[in-house]
Amino acid sequence: MPRGLRDTTAGVFHVTSHGVRATPLYLDDLDRMRFLRELARVNREDGWTCIGFCLMRTHYHLIVQVSDDTLPRAMHALNFRYAGGFNARHGTRGHVFERRYYAGRLETRSHLLYAYRYVVRNPVTAGLCVMPAEWPWSSYGATIGHGDVEHSFVDAGRVLAELADGETDAVARLRELVEL
């Protein structure tokens, strides 16, 4: 049976992609930094907004806002460039990513907040850290003002706007959502 067509319309998506046969996508911090450079490049050149990300060992998660016809092109550029650099650096060849990326549309406020929480809590669930802000390969720490690294290509304004109510600080509400 043929694969279904990709959703190419504008919107917010939870995107994830896995290493082939569950092998690591990142062998060290240099690989992770290279991936983040490619992610920033796609953000800049392909017309999408990265709302949040989390790099795990064998996969990654993104929350992105895209315009029409952007997601497939940007994902191809991101995965293709990263895989080529990974293979060149490590002297390997062949596939780095297992299959097509997953892209789930986030249509409601609650769906966006649930997906964001899921993405940034992934390292906690995997037992890699106790608190989500401790994971250095996620945008969450910088979003709440924790840690040294700020990812200039991330615009968490969309998720923070969903939590703003005029009475309570949106960052405090995000921390309540994610950390409890």
GROMACS .gro file of C-alpha atoms in nm:
model
  180
    1MET     CA    1   0.000   0.000   0.000
    2PRO     CA    2   0.143   0.343  -0.088
    3ARG     CA    3   0.226   0.589   0.186
    4GLY     CA    4  -0.012   0.875   0.249
    5LEU     CA    5   0.070   1.225   0.137
    6ARG     CA    6   0.234   1.461   0.383
    7ASP     CA    7   0.037   1.743   0.539
    8THR     CA    8   0.179   2.050   0.368
    9THR     CA    9  -0.050   2.318   0.507
   10ALA     CA   10   0.049   2.581   0.758
   11GLY     CA   11   0.023   2.498   1.127
   12VAL     CA   12   0.200   2.381   1.440
   13PHE     CA   13   0.345   2.028   1.446
   14HIS     CA   14   0.515   1.786   1.680
   15VAL     CA   15   0.789   1.630   1.467
   16THR     CA   16   1.014   1.340   1.559
   17SER     CA   17   1.269   1.128   1.376
   18HIS     CA   18   1.463   0.820   1.491
   19GLY     CA   19   1.803   0.671   1.418
   20VAL     CA   20   1.811   0.361   1.201
   21ARG     CA   21   1.755   0.041   1.403
   22ALA     CA   22   1.748   0.252   1.722
   23THR     CA   23   2.116   0.336   1.688
   24PRO     CA   24   2.237   0.666   1.832
   25LEU     CA   25   2.182   0.977   1.622
   26TYR     CA   26   2.444   1.160   1.828
   27LEU     CA   27   2.767   0.994   1.934
   28ASP     CA   28   2.890   1.298   2.124
   29ASP     CA   29   2.827   1.665   2.194
   30LEU     CA   30   2.986   1.767   1.863
   31ASP     CA   31   2.714   1.572   1.682
   32ARG     CA   32   2.448   1.741   1.893
   33MET     CA   33   2.592   2.086   1.823
   34ARG     CA   34   2.604   2.008   1.451
   35PHE     CA   35   2.239   1.904   1.459
   36LEU     CA   36   2.146   2.227   1.639
   37ARG     CA   37   2.337   2.430   1.377
   38GLU     CA   38   2.140   2.253   1.103
   39LEU     CA   39   1.817   2.312   1.295
   40ALA     CA   40   1.899   2.683   1.326
   41ARG     CA   41   1.981   2.693   0.955
   42VAL     CA   42   1.649   2.536   0.859
   43ASN     CA   43   1.473   2.775   1.094
   44ARG     CA   44   1.642   3.069   0.921
   45GLU     CA   45   1.626   2.951   0.559
   46ASP     CA   46   1.310   2.744   0.527
   47GLY     CA   47   1.054   2.966   0.693
   48TRP     CA   48   0.953   2.782   1.005
   49THR     CA   49   0.961   2.873   1.371
   50CYS     CA   50   1.105   2.631   1.623
   51ILE     CA   51   0.894   2.657   1.939
   52GLY     CA   52   1.084   2.388   2.128
   53PHE     CA   53   1.314   2.090   2.084
   54CYS     CA   54   1.469   1.799   2.270
   55LEU     CA   55   1.755   1.584   2.145
   56MET     CA   56   1.760   1.236   2.289
   57ARG     CA   57   2.022   0.970   2.215
   58THR     CA   58   1.840   0.783   1.939
   59HIS     CA   59   1.585   1.042   1.827
   60TYR     CA   60   1.476   1.402   1.847
   61HIS     CA   61   1.155   1.594   1.904
   62LEU     CA   62   1.060   1.932   1.762
   63ILE     CA   63   0.762   2.159   1.807
   64VAL     CA   64   0.752   2.381   1.498
   65GLN     CA   65   0.521   2.632   1.338
   66VAL     CA   66   0.533   2.619   0.959
   67SER     CA   67   0.384   2.798   0.662
   68ASP     CA   68   0.231   2.623   0.361
   69ASP     CA   69   0.459   2.378   0.178
   70THR     CA   70   0.739   2.419   0.434
   71LEU     CA   71   0.745   2.108   0.651
   72PRO     CA   72   0.851   1.840   0.398
   73ARG     CA   73   1.115   2.063   0.240
   74ALA     CA   74   1.258   2.175   0.573
   75MET     CA   75   1.263   1.823   0.718
   76HIS     CA   76   1.437   1.689   0.410
   77ALA     CA   77   1.701   1.962   0.440
   78LEU     CA   78   1.749   1.905   0.814
   79ASN     CA   79   1.777   1.526   0.805
   80PHE     CA   80   1.973   1.513   0.478
   81ARG     CA   81   2.235   1.768   0.587
   82TYR     CA   82   2.273   1.616   0.931
   83ALA     CA   83   2.302   1.259   0.797
   84GLY     CA   84   2.563   1.363   0.540
   85GLY     CA   85   2.770   1.538   0.806
   86PHE     CA   86   2.731   1.249   1.049
   87ASN     CA   87   2.848   0.994   0.790
   88ALA     CA   88   3.141   1.211   0.682
   89ARG     CA   89   3.255   1.277   1.038
   90HIS     CA   90   3.230   0.915   1.152
   91GLY     CA   91   3.345   0.746   0.830
   92THR     CA   92   3.015   0.566   0.783
   93ARG     CA   93   2.770   0.548   0.497
   94GLY     CA   94   2.409   0.467   0.438
   95HIS     CA   95   2.099   0.562   0.625
   96VAL     CA   96   2.120   0.751   0.953
   97PHE     CA   97   1.743   0.791   1.000
   98GLU     CA   98   1.518   0.488   1.026
   99ARG     CA   99   1.216   0.593   0.824
  100ARG     CA  100   1.008   0.895   0.741
  101TYR     CA  101   0.972   1.146   1.017
  102TYR     CA  102   0.650   1.166   1.215
  103ALA     CA  103   0.463   1.496   1.205
  104GLY     CA  104   0.149   1.535   1.414
  105ARG     CA  105  -0.055   1.850   1.373
  106LEU     CA  106  -0.125   2.036   1.700
  107GLU     CA  107  -0.460   2.203   1.645
  108THR     CA  108  -0.576   2.298   1.992
  109ARG     CA  109  -0.427   2.483   2.287
  110SER     CA  110  -0.441   2.171   2.502
  111HIS     CA  111  -0.280   1.956   2.233
  112LEU     CA  112   0.008   2.205   2.194
  113LEU     CA  113   0.065   2.221   2.570
  114TYR     CA  114   0.046   1.841   2.608
  115ALA     CA  115   0.295   1.788   2.322
  116TYR     CA  116   0.532   2.054   2.456
  117ARG     CA  117   0.524   1.894   2.802
  118TYR     CA  118   0.583   1.549   2.651
  119VAL     CA  119   0.877   1.672   2.442
  120VAL     CA  120   1.065   1.853   2.718
  121ARG     CA  121   0.996   1.581   2.979
  122ASN     CA  122   1.136   1.309   2.751
  123PRO     CA  123   1.480   1.301   2.922
  124VAL     CA  124   1.315   1.276   3.265
  125THR     CA  125   1.097   0.987   3.149
  126ALA     CA  126   1.408   0.816   3.006
  127GLY     CA  127   1.590   0.854   3.339
  128LEU     CA  128   1.856   1.088   3.200
  129CYS     CA  129   1.789   1.369   3.447
  130VAL     CA  130   1.561   1.450   3.739
  131MET     CA  131   1.424   1.785   3.617
  132PRO     CA  132   1.362   1.883   3.252
  133ALA     CA  133   1.568   2.204   3.283
  134GLU     CA  134   1.876   1.993   3.368
  135TRP     CA  135   1.888   1.836   3.021
  136PRO     CA  136   2.134   2.043   2.816
  137TRP     CA  137   1.999   1.927   2.480
  138SER     CA  138   1.654   2.078   2.514
  139SER     CA  139   1.523   2.429   2.465
  140TYR     CA  140   1.326   2.415   2.790
  141GLY     CA  141   1.602   2.536   3.025
  142ALA     CA  142   1.664   2.850   2.821
  143THR     CA  143   1.290   2.911   2.787
  144ILE     CA  144   1.249   2.931   3.164
  145GLY     CA  145   1.576   3.122   3.215
  146HIS     CA  146   1.775   2.828   3.354
  147GLY     CA  147   2.120   2.740   3.227
  148ASP     CA  148   2.392   2.906   3.025
  149VAL     CA  149   2.288   2.820   2.670
  150GLU     CA  150   2.030   3.023   2.488
  151HIS     CA  151   1.916   2.894   2.151
  152SER     CA  152   1.857   3.209   1.949
  153PHE     CA  153   1.657   3.023   1.683
  154VAL     CA  154   1.392   2.907   1.933
  155ASP     CA  155   1.082   3.121   1.975
  156ALA     CA  156   0.887   2.982   2.270
  157GLY     CA  157   0.651   3.278   2.249
  158ARG     CA  158   0.373   3.063   2.104
  159VAL     CA  159   0.366   2.822   2.399
  160LEU     CA  160   0.413   3.103   2.652
  161ALA     CA  161   0.128   3.301   2.492
  162GLU     CA  162  -0.102   3.003   2.553
  163LEU     CA  163  -0.020   3.027   2.925
  164ALA     CA  164  -0.039   3.404   2.969
  165ASP     CA  165  -0.343   3.517   3.165
  166GLY     CA  166  -0.243   3.863   3.285
  167GLU     CA  167  -0.232   3.757   3.650
  168THR     CA  168   0.036   3.489   3.656
  169ASP     CA  169   0.372   3.494   3.486
  170ALA     CA  170   0.364   3.268   3.177
  171VAL     CA  171   0.704   3.119   3.262
  172ALA     CA  172   0.579   3.026   3.611
  173ARG     CA  173   0.273   2.862   3.456
  174LEU     CA  174   0.495   2.675   3.208
  175ARG     CA  175   0.708   2.547   3.495
  176GLU     CA  176   0.392   2.428   3.672
  177LEU     CA  177   0.280   2.247   3.358
  178VAL     CA  178   0.614   2.081   3.285
  179GLU     CA  179   0.769   2.017   3.625
  180LEU     CA  180   0.474   1.878   3.820
   0.00000   0.00000   0.00000
